[in-house]
Coordinates of C-alpha atoms and ligand atoms in Angstrom, one line a residue:
X1 CA 129.3 95.9 71.7
X2 CA 132.2 94.6 69.7
X3 CA 132.6 90.9 69.2
X4 CA 136.0 90.2 67.9
X5 CA 138.4 91.3 70.7
X6 CA 140.9 88.6 71.8
X7 CA 140.0 89.2 75.4
X8 CA 136.3 88.7 74.6
X9 CA 136.9 85.5 72.7
X10 CA 139.1 84.2 75.5
X11 CA 136.3 84.9 77.9
X12 CA 133.6 83.3 75.8
X13 CA 135.6 80.2 75.0
X14 CA 136.2 79.9 78.8
X15 CA 132.4 80.0 79.2
X16 CA 132.0 77.4 76.4
X17 CA 134.3 75.0 78.2
X18 CA 133.0 75.4 81.7
X19 CA 129.3 76.3 81.4
X20 CA 126.3 74.4 80.3
X21 CA 123.8 76.7 78.5
X22 CA 120.6 76.9 76.7
X23 CA 119.4 79.3 74.0
X24 CA 115.7 80.3 74.2
X25 CA 114.1 82.3 71.4
X26 CA 110.5 83.6 71.7
X27 CA 109.6 83.9 68.0
X28 CA 106.2 85.2 68.8
X29 CA 107.9 88.3 70.3
X30 CA 110.6 88.5 67.6
X31 CA 108.6 89.5 64.6
X32 CA 110.8 91.9 62.5
X33 CA 112.9 90.1 60.0
X34 CA 115.5 92.9 60.2
X35 CA 116.1 92.1 63.8
X36 CA 116.6 88.4 63.0
X37 CA 119.1 89.3 60.2
X38 CA 121.0 91.5 62.6
X39 CA 121.3 88.7 65.2
X40 CA 122.6 86.4 62.5
X41 CA 125.1 88.9 61.2
X42 CA 126.4 89.8 64.7
X43 CA 127.1 86.2 65.8
X44 CA 130.9 85.7 66.1
X45 CA 130.6 82.0 65.2
X46 CA 128.7 82.8 62.0
X47 CA 131.2 85.6 61.3
X48 CA 134.1 83.1 61.5
X49 CA 132.4 80.8 59.0
X50 CA 130.3 78.6 61.3
X51 CA 126.6 78.3 61.4
X52 CA 125.3 78.9 64.9
X53 CA 122.3 81.2 64.4
X54 CA 120.1 81.2 61.4
X55 CA 116.6 82.0 60.0
X56 CA 114.7 78.8 59.2
X57 CA 112.4 78.3 56.2
X58 CA 109.4 79.0 58.3
X59 CA 110.9 82.4 59.3
X60 CA 111.8 81.5 62.8
X61 CA 115.2 82.3 64.3
X62 CA 117.1 79.3 65.4
X63 CA 120.2 79.0 67.6
X64 CA 122.3 75.8 67.6
X65 CA 123.2 75.3 71.3
X66 CA 126.1 73.0 70.4
X67 CA 128.1 75.5 68.4
X68 CA 126.9 78.6 70.4
X69 CA 129.8 79.9 72.5
X70 CA 127.4 81.8 74.9
X71 CA 128.8 85.3 74.2
X72 CA 125.3 86.8 74.4
X73 CA 125.9 89.3 71.6
X74 CA 122.7 88.3 69.8
X75 CA 120.5 88.9 72.8
X76 CA 121.3 92.7 72.5
X77 CA 119.1 92.7 69.4
X78 CA 116.0 91.9 71.5
X79 CA 116.7 91.1 75.1
X80 CA 113.0 90.2 75.6
X81 CA 112.9 87.6 72.9
X82 CA 116.4 86.1 72.8
X83 CA 117.9 84.5 75.9
X84 CA 121.3 82.8 76.3
X85 CA 121.4 81.3 79.7
X86 CA 124.5 79.8 81.4
X87 CA 123.0 77.2 83.7
X88 CA 124.3 76.4 87.2
X89 CA 127.2 73.9 86.9
X90 CA 125.4 71.5 89.2
X91 CA 122.8 71.0 86.6
X92 CA 124.4 68.1 84.8
X93 CA 121.4 66.4 83.3
X94 CA 119.4 67.2 80.1
X95 CA 116.0 68.8 80.7
X96 CA 113.1 66.5 81.5
X97 CA 111.0 68.5 79.1
X98 CA 111.6 71.0 76.4
X99 CA 108.7 72.9 74.8
X100 CA 110.4 73.2 71.4
X101 CA 113.9 73.6 70.0
X102 CA 115.0 76.9 71.6
X103 CA 111.9 76.7 73.8
X104 CA 111.4 76.7 77.6
X105 CA 113.4 74.0 79.4
X106 CA 112.3 72.2 82.5
X107 CA 114.9 70.4 84.7
X108 CA 113.9 67.7 87.1
X109 CA 110.5 67.0 88.6
X110 CA 109.0 67.1 92.1
X111 CA 108.4 63.6 93.6
X112 CA 105.0 62.6 95.0
X113 CA 105.4 60.6 98.3
X114 CA 102.7 58.3 99.6
X115 CA 101.5 59.5 103.0
X116 CA 102.8 63.0 102.6
X117 CA 101.8 66.4 101.2
X118 CA 104.5 67.6 98.8
X119 CA 104.5 71.4 98.2
X120 CA 105.9 73.3 95.2
X121 CA 107.0 76.9 95.6
X122 CA 108.3 79.3 93.0
X123 CA 107.5 82.3 90.9
X124 CA 105.3 82.2 87.9
X125 CA 106.6 81.2 84.4
X126 CA 109.2 78.7 85.6
X127 CA 107.3 75.5 84.9
X128 CA 105.5 74.6 88.1
X129 CA 102.2 73.7 86.3
X130 CA 104.1 71.9 83.5
X131 CA 105.9 69.8 86.1
X132 CA 102.6 68.9 87.8
X133 CA 101.0 68.2 84.4
X134 CA 103.8 65.7 83.5
X135 CA 103.4 63.9 86.8
X136 CA 99.7 63.8 86.4
X137 CA 100.0 62.3 82.9
X138 CA 98.4 65.4 81.3
X139 CA 101.6 66.2 79.4
X140 CA 104.2 63.7 78.1
X141 CA 107.8 64.5 78.9
X142 CA 110.3 64.4 76.0
X143 CA 113.6 64.4 77.9
X144 CA 114.8 67.5 76.1
X145 CA 113.9 66.2 72.6
X146 CA 111.0 68.3 71.3
X147 CA 108.6 66.4 69.1
X148 CA 109.3 63.0 70.8
X149 CA 107.6 61.3 73.7
X150 CA 109.9 59.6 76.2
X151 CA 109.4 55.9 76.9
X152 CA 108.7 54.9 80.5
X153 CA 112.0 53.0 80.7
X154 CA 113.9 56.2 79.7
X155 CA 112.1 58.3 82.3
X156 CA 112.9 55.7 85.0
X157 CA 116.6 55.7 83.8
X158 CA 116.6 59.5 83.9
X159 CA 115.6 59.4 87.6
X160 CA 117.7 56.4 88.6
X161 CA 118.9 56.6 92.2
X162 CA 116.4 59.2 93.2
X163 CA 113.0 58.9 94.9
X164 CA 111.3 59.8 91.6
X165 CA 112.6 56.5 90.2
X166 CA 110.2 54.6 92.6
X167 CA 107.3 56.7 91.6
X168 CA 107.8 56.2 87.9
X169 CA 108.3 52.5 88.4
X170 CA 105.0 52.3 90.2
X171 CA 103.4 54.3 87.4
X172 CA 104.7 51.9 84.8
X173 CA 103.4 49.0 86.8
X174 CA 99.9 50.6 86.8
X175 CA 100.0 51.2 90.5
X176 CA 99.5 54.9 90.3
X177 CA 96.2 56.5 89.6
X178 CA 96.2 60.3 89.5
X179 CA 93.7 63.1 89.8
X180 CA 94.5 66.7 88.9
X181 CA 92.9 70.0 89.8
X182 CA 94.1 72.6 87.2
X183 CA 95.0 76.1 88.0
X184 CA 92.4 77.9 85.9
X185 CA 89.0 77.2 87.6
X186 CA 87.5 80.1 85.6
X187 CA 87.3 77.9 82.5
X188 CA 85.0 75.3 84.2
X189 CA 81.8 77.0 83.3
X190 CA 82.9 77.1 79.6
X191 CA 83.5 73.4 79.6
X192 CA 80.5 72.3 81.6
X193 CA 76.9 73.5 81.5
X194 CA 74.5 72.6 84.2
X195 CA 74.2 72.3 88.0
X196 CA 77.1 71.9 90.4
X197 CA 75.6 68.5 91.5
X198 CA 75.4 67.2 87.9
X199 CA 79.1 67.9 87.4
X200 CA 80.1 66.3 90.7
X201 CA 77.9 63.3 90.1
X202 CA 79.6 62.7 86.7
X203 CA 83.1 62.5 88.3
X204 CA 82.1 60.8 91.6
X205 CA 83.9 57.5 91.4
X206 CA 84.0 57.0 95.2
X207 CA 80.3 57.6 95.9
X208 CA 81.3 60.3 98.4
X209 CA 79.6 63.4 96.9
X210 CA 77.6 64.2 100.0
X211 CA 80.5 63.9 102.4
X212 CA 82.9 65.9 100.2
X213 CA 80.4 68.6 99.5
X214 CA 79.8 69.0 103.2
X215 CA 83.5 69.1 104.0
X216 CA 84.0 71.8 101.4
X217 CA 80.8 73.7 102.3
X218 CA 79.2 73.2 99.0
X219 CA 76.0 71.6 100.0
X220 CA 74.0 74.9 99.7
X221 CA 75.2 75.4 96.1
X222 CA 74.7 71.9 94.7
X223 CA 71.6 72.9 92.9
X224 CA 73.1 76.1 91.6
X225 CA 74.0 76.6 88.0
X226 CA 77.8 76.3 87.6
X227 CA 77.9 79.6 85.6
X228 CA 76.3 81.5 88.5
X229 CA 78.5 80.5 91.4
X230 CA 81.3 82.7 92.8
X231 CA 85.1 82.3 92.2
X232 CA 85.5 80.8 95.7
X233 CA 82.7 78.3 95.2
X234 CA 84.1 77.4 91.7
X235 CA 87.5 76.7 93.3
X236 CA 85.9 74.4 95.9
X237 CA 83.9 72.6 93.2
X238 CA 87.1 72.0 91.3
X239 CA 88.7 70.6 94.5
X240 CA 85.7 68.4 95.1
X241 CA 85.8 67.1 91.5
X242 CA 89.5 66.2 91.9
X243 CA 89.0 64.4 95.2
X244 CA 85.9 62.4 94.1
X245 CA 88.0 60.6 91.5
X246 CA 89.3 57.3 92.8
X247 CA 93.0 58.0 92.7
X248 CA 96.1 57.5 94.9
X249 CA 98.0 60.6 93.9
X250 CA 96.1 64.0 94.0
X251 CA 97.5 67.1 92.4
X252 CA 96.2 70.6 93.3
X253 CA 97.5 73.6 91.2
X254 CA 96.8 76.7 93.4
X255 CA 93.9 75.4 95.4
X256 CA 93.4 78.6 97.5
X257 CA 92.9 81.3 94.8
X258 CA 89.6 83.1 95.4
X259 CA 89.2 81.7 98.9
X260 CA 89.1 83.8 102.0
X261 CA 91.4 83.0 105.0
X262 CA 88.9 80.8 106.8
X263 CA 88.2 78.8 103.6
X264 CA 91.9 78.5 102.9
X265 CA 92.5 77.0 106.3
X266 CA 89.5 74.7 105.9
X267 CA 90.6 73.5 102.4
X268 CA 94.1 73.0 103.7
X269 CA 92.9 70.8 106.5
X270 CA 90.8 68.8 104.0
X271 CA 93.7 68.4 101.5
X272 CA 96.0 67.3 104.3
X273 CA 93.5 64.7 105.4
X274 CA 93.9 63.0 101.9
X275 CA 97.5 62.0 102.6
X276 CA 97.3 58.5 104.0
X277 CA 100.0 55.7 103.8
X278 CA 98.5 54.7 100.4
X279 CA 97.9 58.2 99.0
X280 CA 100.1 61.1 98.1
X281 CA 99.3 64.7 97.5
X282 CA 101.1 67.4 95.5
X283 CA 100.2 71.1 95.9
X284 CA 101.4 74.3 94.1
X285 CA 100.7 77.2 96.4
X286 CA 101.7 80.9 96.6
X287 CA 100.3 81.7 100.1
X288 CA 103.3 80.9 102.3
X289 CA 101.4 80.6 105.6
X290 CA 99.0 78.1 103.9
X291 CA 101.9 76.2 102.2
X292 CA 103.7 76.0 105.5
X293 CA 100.6 74.6 107.2
X294 CA 99.9 72.1 104.4
X295 CA 103.2 70.7 103.2
X296 CA 105.4 68.0 104.8
X297 CA 108.0 68.4 102.1
X298 CA 108.7 71.2 99.7
X299 CA 110.4 71.4 96.3
X300 CA 111.7 74.9 95.5
X301 CA 111.6 75.9 91.8
X302 CA 113.9 78.6 90.4
X303 CA 115.0 79.7 87.0
X304 CA 114.0 82.5 84.6
X305 CA 110.4 83.1 83.7
X306 CA 109.6 81.8 80.2
X307 CA 113.2 80.5 79.7
X308 CA 114.0 77.7 82.1
X309 CA 112.9 76.2 85.4
X310 CA 114.7 73.9 87.9
X311 CA 113.1 71.7 90.6
X312 CA 115.2 71.5 93.7
X313 CA 115.6 68.4 95.9
X314 CA 112.8 68.1 98.5
X315 CA 113.2 69.7 101.9
X316 CA 111.2 69.6 105.0
X317 CA 108.3 72.1 105.0
X318 CA 110.0 74.6 107.4
X319 CA 113.4 74.3 105.8
X320 CA 111.9 74.6 102.3
X321 CA 110.2 77.9 103.0
X322 CA 113.2 79.3 105.0
X323 CA 115.5 78.4 102.1
X324 CA 113.2 80.0 99.7
X325 CA 113.2 83.2 101.7
X326 CA 117.0 83.1 102.0
X327 CA 117.4 83.1 98.2
X328 CA 120.2 80.5 98.4
X329 CA 120.1 76.7 97.9
X330 CA 123.0 75.5 99.9
X331 CA 123.0 71.8 98.7
X332 CA 122.8 72.8 95.0
X333 CA 125.0 75.9 95.5
X334 CA 122.6 78.1 93.7
X335 CA 121.7 81.7 94.5
X336 CA 118.4 82.5 93.0
X337 CA 117.7 85.8 94.6
X338 CA 120.3 88.5 95.4
X339 CA 118.9 89.1 98.9
X340 CA 117.3 87.2 101.7
X341 CA 113.8 88.1 102.9
X342 CA 113.3 88.7 106.6
X343 CA 110.2 89.7 108.5
X344 CA 110.0 92.3 111.2
X345 CA 108.2 91.9 114.5
X346 CA 105.9 94.9 114.7
X347 CA 107.4 97.3 117.3
X348 CA 104.7 98.7 119.6
X349 CA 103.4 102.0 118.2
X350 CA 104.3 105.1 120.2
X351 CA 100.9 106.5 121.0
X352 CA 102.3 110.0 121.6
X353 CA 103.3 110.2 117.9
X354 CA 99.8 109.3 116.6
X355 CA 97.9 112.0 114.8
X356 CA 94.4 111.5 113.6
X357 CA 93.8 111.9 109.9
X358 CA 90.1 111.1 109.5
X359 CA 87.3 109.2 111.1
X360 CA 84.0 107.6 110.2
X361 CA 80.9 107.7 112.5
X362 CA 79.1 104.5 113.3
X363 CA 76.6 103.5 110.7
X364 CA 74.2 100.7 109.7
X365 CA 73.1 100.3 106.1
X366 CA 71.2 97.8 103.9
X367 CA 72.5 96.6 100.6
X368 CA 69.6 94.5 99.2
X369 CA 69.1 91.8 101.8
X370 CA 72.7 92.3 103.2
X371 CA 73.2 94.5 106.3
X372 CA 76.4 96.2 107.1
X373 CA 77.1 98.0 110.3
X374 CA 80.3 99.8 111.4
X375 CA 81.4 101.1 114.8
X376 CA 83.1 104.5 114.8
X377 CA 86.7 104.2 113.5
X378 CA 89.8 106.4 113.1
X379 CA 92.6 106.4 110.5
X380 CA 95.8 108.0 111.7
X381 CA 98.3 109.9 109.6
X382 CA 100.8 107.4 107.9
X383 CA 98.6 104.5 109.0
X384 CA 98.3 101.2 107.2
X385 CA 95.2 99.3 108.2
X386 CA 94.8 95.7 107.1
X387 CA 91.2 94.3 106.7
X388 CA 90.5 90.7 107.4
X389 CA 87.3 88.7 107.1
X390 CA 85.4 86.1 105.2
X391 CA 84.1 86.4 101.6
X392 CA 80.6 87.8 101.4
X393 CA 80.9 89.6 104.7
X394 CA 81.0 93.2 103.3
X395 CA 84.7 94.1 103.3
X396 CA 84.6 95.4 99.7
X397 CA 81.2 97.2 100.4
X398 CA 82.7 98.8 103.4
X399 CA 85.7 100.0 101.5
X400 CA 83.4 101.3 98.7
X401 CA 81.2 103.1 101.1
X402 CA 84.2 105.0 102.5
X403 CA 85.3 105.7 99.0
X404 CA 81.8 107.1 98.1
X405 CA 81.6 104.4 95.4
X406 CA 78.2 103.1 96.2
X407 CA 75.5 105.5 94.8
X408 CA 72.7 104.4 97.1
X409 CA 74.7 104.9 100.2
X410 CA 76.1 108.3 100.8
X411 CA 77.3 110.3 103.8
X412 CA 80.0 108.0 105.1
X413 CA 82.8 109.0 102.7
X414 CA 86.1 110.0 104.3
X415 CA 85.1 113.7 104.3
X416 CA 87.5 116.3 103.0
X417 CA 90.0 113.7 101.9
X418 CA 91.1 112.6 98.5
X419 CA 90.7 108.8 98.2
X420 CA 92.5 106.6 95.6
X421 CA 90.8 103.3 95.2
X422 CA 92.0 100.0 93.7
X423 CA 89.0 97.7 93.3
X424 CA 88.9 94.0 93.6
X425 CA 87.7 93.4 90.1
X426 CA 90.0 95.2 87.7
X427 CA 88.5 96.8 84.7
X428 CA 90.3 96.7 81.4
X429 CA 90.0 98.8 78.3
X430 CA 91.9 99.6 75.1
X431 CA 93.9 102.3 76.9
X432 CA 97.7 101.9 76.9
X433 CA 99.5 101.2 80.1
X434 CA 101.7 104.1 79.3
X435 CA 98.9 106.7 79.6
X436 CA 97.0 104.8 82.3
X437 CA 99.9 105.1 84.8
X438 CA 101.5 108.3 83.6
X439 CA 101.6 109.7 87.2
X440 CA 103.5 106.7 88.4
X441 CA 105.9 106.9 85.4
X442 CA 106.5 110.6 86.1
X443 CA 106.7 110.6 89.9
X444 CA 107.4 107.1 91.1
X445 CA 109.8 105.5 88.6
X446 CA 112.1 104.2 91.4
X447 CA 109.4 103.3 94.0
X448 CA 106.8 101.7 91.6
X449 CA 107.7 101.3 88.0
X450 CA 110.9 99.5 88.5
X451 CA 110.1 97.2 91.4
X452 CA 106.7 96.3 90.0
X453 CA 108.4 95.6 86.7
X454 CA 106.1 97.7 84.6
X455 CA 108.4 99.0 81.8
X456 CA 107.9 96.1 79.5
X457 CA 104.1 96.6 79.7
X458 CA 104.0 100.3 78.7
X459 CA 103.0 99.7 75.1
X460 CA 100.4 97.1 75.9
X461 CA 96.6 97.8 76.1
X462 CA 95.1 97.1 79.5
X463 CA 92.9 94.5 77.8
X464 CA 96.0 92.6 76.7
X465 CA 97.5 92.1 80.2
X466 CA 97.4 88.9 82.3
X467 CA 95.7 89.0 85.7
X468 CA 99.0 89.5 87.5
X469 CA 100.2 92.3 85.1
X470 CA 96.8 94.1 85.4
X471 CA 97.0 93.9 89.2
X472 CA 100.5 95.5 89.3
X473 CA 99.4 98.2 86.9
X474 CA 96.3 99.1 89.0
X475 CA 98.4 99.0 92.2
X476 CA 100.8 101.6 90.7
X477 CA 97.9 103.7 89.5
X478 CA 96.3 103.8 93.0
X479 CA 99.5 104.5 94.8
X480 CA 100.6 107.3 92.4
X481 CA 97.3 109.1 92.3
X482 CA 97.0 112.3 94.2
X483 CA 95.3 111.3 97.5
X484 CA 95.4 111.2 101.2
X485 CA 94.1 107.7 101.7
X486 CA 94.6 104.7 99.4
X487 CA 92.0 101.9 99.6
X488 CA 93.1 98.6 98.1
X489 CA 90.9 95.6 97.7
X490 CA 92.9 92.3 97.3
X491 CA 96.2 93.6 95.9
X492 CA 97.9 90.2 96.3
X493 CA 95.4 88.3 94.0
X494 CA 97.0 86.9 90.8
X495 CA 100.5 87.6 92.1
X496 CA 103.0 84.9 92.6
X497 CA 104.9 84.3 95.9
X498 CA 107.9 86.4 94.9
X499 CA 105.7 89.3 93.8
X500 CA 103.7 89.1 97.0
X501 CA 106.8 89.1 99.1
X502 CA 108.0 92.3 97.3
X503 CA 104.7 94.0 97.2
X504 CA 104.5 94.7 101.0
X505 CA 107.8 96.6 100.9
X506 CA 106.8 98.5 97.7
X507 CA 103.5 99.7 99.2
X508 CA 105.0 100.6 102.6
X509 CA 107.9 102.6 101.0
X510 CA 105.6 104.5 98.6
X511 CA 103.0 105.3 101.3
X512 CA 105.7 106.5 103.7
X513 CA 107.4 108.6 101.0
X514 CA 104.1 110.3 100.0
X515 CA 102.8 110.5 103.6
X516 CA 99.6 108.7 102.8
X517 CA 97.5 106.3 104.8
X518 CA 95.9 103.1 103.5
X519 CA 93.2 100.6 104.1
X520 CA 94.1 97.2 102.6
X521 CA 91.7 94.2 102.2
X522 CA 93.5 90.9 101.6
X523 CA 93.3 87.2 102.2
X524 CA 97.0 86.4 102.3
X525 CA 97.8 86.4 106.0
X526 CA 101.6 86.8 105.5
X527 CA 101.0 89.8 103.3
X528 CA 98.6 91.3 105.8
X529 CA 100.9 90.7 108.7
X530 CA 103.9 92.2 106.8
X531 CA 102.1 95.4 105.7
X532 CA 99.7 96.3 108.4
X533 CA 100.2 98.6 111.4
X534 CA 96.6 98.0 112.6
X535 CA 93.7 95.7 111.7
X536 CA 90.0 95.9 111.1
X537 CA 88.4 92.5 111.7
X538 CA 85.0 91.7 110.1
X539 CA 82.5 89.5 111.9
X540 CA 79.0 88.5 111.0
X541 CA 77.4 86.0 108.6
X542 CA 78.4 85.9 104.9
X543 CA 75.7 87.2 102.6
X544 CA 73.5 88.1 105.6
X545 CA 75.3 90.7 107.8
X546 CA 78.8 92.2 108.3
X547 CA 80.0 93.9 111.4
X548 CA 83.0 96.2 111.4
X549 CA 85.1 96.9 114.4
X550 CA 88.4 98.6 114.8
X551 CA 91.0 99.4 113.6
X552 CA 92.8 97.6 116.5
X553 CA 96.6 97.5 117.1
X554 CA 98.1 94.4 115.5
X555 CA 98.2 92.1 118.5
X556 CA 94.6 92.9 119.6
X557 CA 93.3 92.7 116.0
X558 CA 95.0 89.4 115.3
X559 CA 94.0 87.9 118.6
X560 CA 90.4 88.8 117.7
X561 CA 90.7 87.3 114.3
X562 CA 92.5 84.1 115.4
X563 CA 89.9 83.5 118.2
X564 CA 87.2 83.3 115.5
X565 CA 89.1 80.7 113.6
X566 CA 90.5 78.9 116.7
X567 CA 94.2 79.0 115.6
X568 CA 97.3 80.4 117.2
X569 CA 100.5 81.8 115.5
X570 CA 104.1 81.8 116.4
X571 CA 107.2 83.4 114.8
X572 CA 109.8 81.3 113.1
X573 CA 113.0 81.9 115.0
X574 CA 115.2 82.3 111.9
X575 CA 113.1 84.4 109.5
X576 CA 110.5 85.8 112.0
X577 CA 107.8 84.9 109.6
X578 CA 104.4 84.0 111.2
X579 CA 103.6 80.3 111.3
X580 CA 100.4 78.5 112.3
X581 CA 100.8 76.3 115.4
X582 CA 99.6 72.7 115.0
X583 CA 96.2 72.6 116.6
X584 CA 96.5 70.8 120.0
X585 CA 100.3 71.2 120.1
X586 CA 101.9 72.4 123.3
X587 CA 102.5 75.9 122.0
X588 CA 98.9 76.1 120.7
X589 CA 97.5 75.0 124.0
X590 CA 99.8 77.4 126.0
X591 CA 99.0 80.4 123.8
X592 CA 95.3 79.7 124.0
X593 CA 95.5 79.5 127.7
X594 CA 97.4 82.8 128.0
X595 CA 95.1 84.5 125.4
X596 CA 98.1 85.5 123.3
X597 CA 97.1 83.8 120.1
X598 CA 99.1 86.0 117.7
X599 CA 102.7 85.2 118.6
X600 CA 104.4 84.4 121.9
Ligands
LIG701 FE1 126.1 83.5 68.4 FE2 125.6 82.2 70.6 FE3 126.9 84.5 70.7 FE4 124.3 84.4 70.2 S1 125.3 83.8 72.1 S2 125.9 85.6 69.1 S3 124.2 82.6 69.0 S4 127.6 82.6 69.8

C-alpha cells in the first residue's frame, strides 16, 4: 500500500480531525527488529519529518497517539501485533484504565447498585475482569496514565453526573466493603493446602459457614482435601468463600463454570438472594439463560479483544440481553456485531422423513460403585441429540461407552459406525495445531477454520493454547474426522458468550453438510436448545446411579427435564430466545398447570 497519495492524505487528515483513536502495540508478539524498523520507515508522519512511531531504548515499538494520523499503514507490518483503532465518536472521555503506553484501554466501568444484581456481558479479552477488579479494589485505575494511580477525587470527578459517582463517593467515605470471587478457581488448590472447612473457616467473618455450605451443597465435602475436590465443588467453595466475607458489594467473575444446569440455577438463586437494600451484587456471566435469570440490570461490553473495551450504560436485564443479541447499541449509536442473532422455534419433525441410523440396546453396567443403565435408544440420520443431566450422573460415561472408549465395558458401541469423539477433558501435546486439524484445514476451511477463528493458531503447539482455543481446535478435529456420528462432551466449556452463540450454527451447518448425526452433552441450556433436534435426559443420583432415557423430541425431553428442576420456560417475543419464568409467576403457574413447561 502506498502512503503518499494526495487522496490518501486527505482521507487520513479527515480521520485525524474527526476520530478519536488509540494505538495498541503487543511487543510480546512483535519480536523481530526488522518488522519494527519497517513500521518506523513506512509511517507517513515519520517520512515527512515528524516522529510518530519509534523504537525505544528497551527495544519496544512505540506509537505517539497525538501525532499519529490513523492511516493504519504500520499495522500491515504485523496486523496481530499493531492495532490502530478509530474509536466510536460517542466515546468522548479518556480511558478509566490503560495497561501501559500503547497497551489495552478500558473505557468506563459498570456500576454496582444496592439491592440489585448487575450483570456484565461481553466476549473475552475486552476487560470484563479488569473492570470488576477495579471496582473490587484489586486493581487501581490510572485514568489512562500508565504508571500512575488515580486519586479518589479524580475518579469521582471522572464519573460526575453518573450513578457510578455515588458508588465511588461511598467508597471514599469508607461505606463500601467488597468481596470478590475471581474467575480462575483452578488456582485455589495452589494457594491453599488443607481441608475445605479450614479454608472456609479462615474467611468466615459472618459466622455463617454451616448455612452457606448447606445452601451451596458443600456440607458433604467440608472434610475433603481442597486438592481432591471436583471443578464444580471448587467453584462452589470459591463462591462460599466470597459470600462468607462481611461485605456489602459482592463480585462474582463467572460463577457457573464447571457447574451443571441444576447447580447453575441453585447458585443463581443463592446469588440473587444476596441483593438486599444494603447489598449490591455484580456478576460476569457467559450463560445467557442464567444471566437473564440472575441480573436486574446489565452492562454490555464491546470492543476489540486485547485492544480496547467499552462498558455500556446499564439496561434492564431483558433489554440488555436483547440489545446484545441485536449487535447494536441504540443509545450509544454503536454497532458491535454486523448481524443480529435470532433463535428459531423448533418446527415439529416430519416423522415420515425420519430414517434410523443406529441404535443401542438397553444395558446396565457397573463402573466401580457407580451404576449406569440405559433403555433402548435410536439415532436418526442427520440427528442432533442434546444430552442433559447433573454432574456425576454418568453422561460422559454413557457417551464413552457408545464410543467404545471404556475398556472394561464393551458390546454397546454404535456398531458398524465410525464415531468421532470430543472428550470433556482435552489432552494437549507438543503437536502443532496445523497437523492436528489438517482434515479440517483441507476440507472445512469455510465451515470450521474461518468461523472458529483457527488460522492464527496453526503454528502453536496444543500445549500452548488457552482453554477456549484448545476447545475450538478439538471441536474442529471432531467435526472434520471421517465419521457417521460425532459425540461431543461439553463443547461450550471455556467459550465466551459470543463464541457459544456462533458455535451452535457452526456445528449444525457442518453436520448437515457432511450428513452426520451427533450426540452433544452440555450444561448451557441456550446452547442445547439452539442445537438439539431431540434430547436425552439423565435421571438418578450423582455418584450412585445414572438412568438414561430417550432420545425424546424436544418438547417432551425439555418437559421431562424441567419437571425435575421445577422450572418453566417461555420464549422472548422479540428474539425467540428461551427464558426462565419467575417461579410462582402467572405464566409459571399456568404452564405447570397445563403440563407445557418448555414454552407456551
Ligand atoms: Fe504512522 Fe499512525 Fe499511520 Fe501507523 S497509523 S503509520 S503510526 S501515522
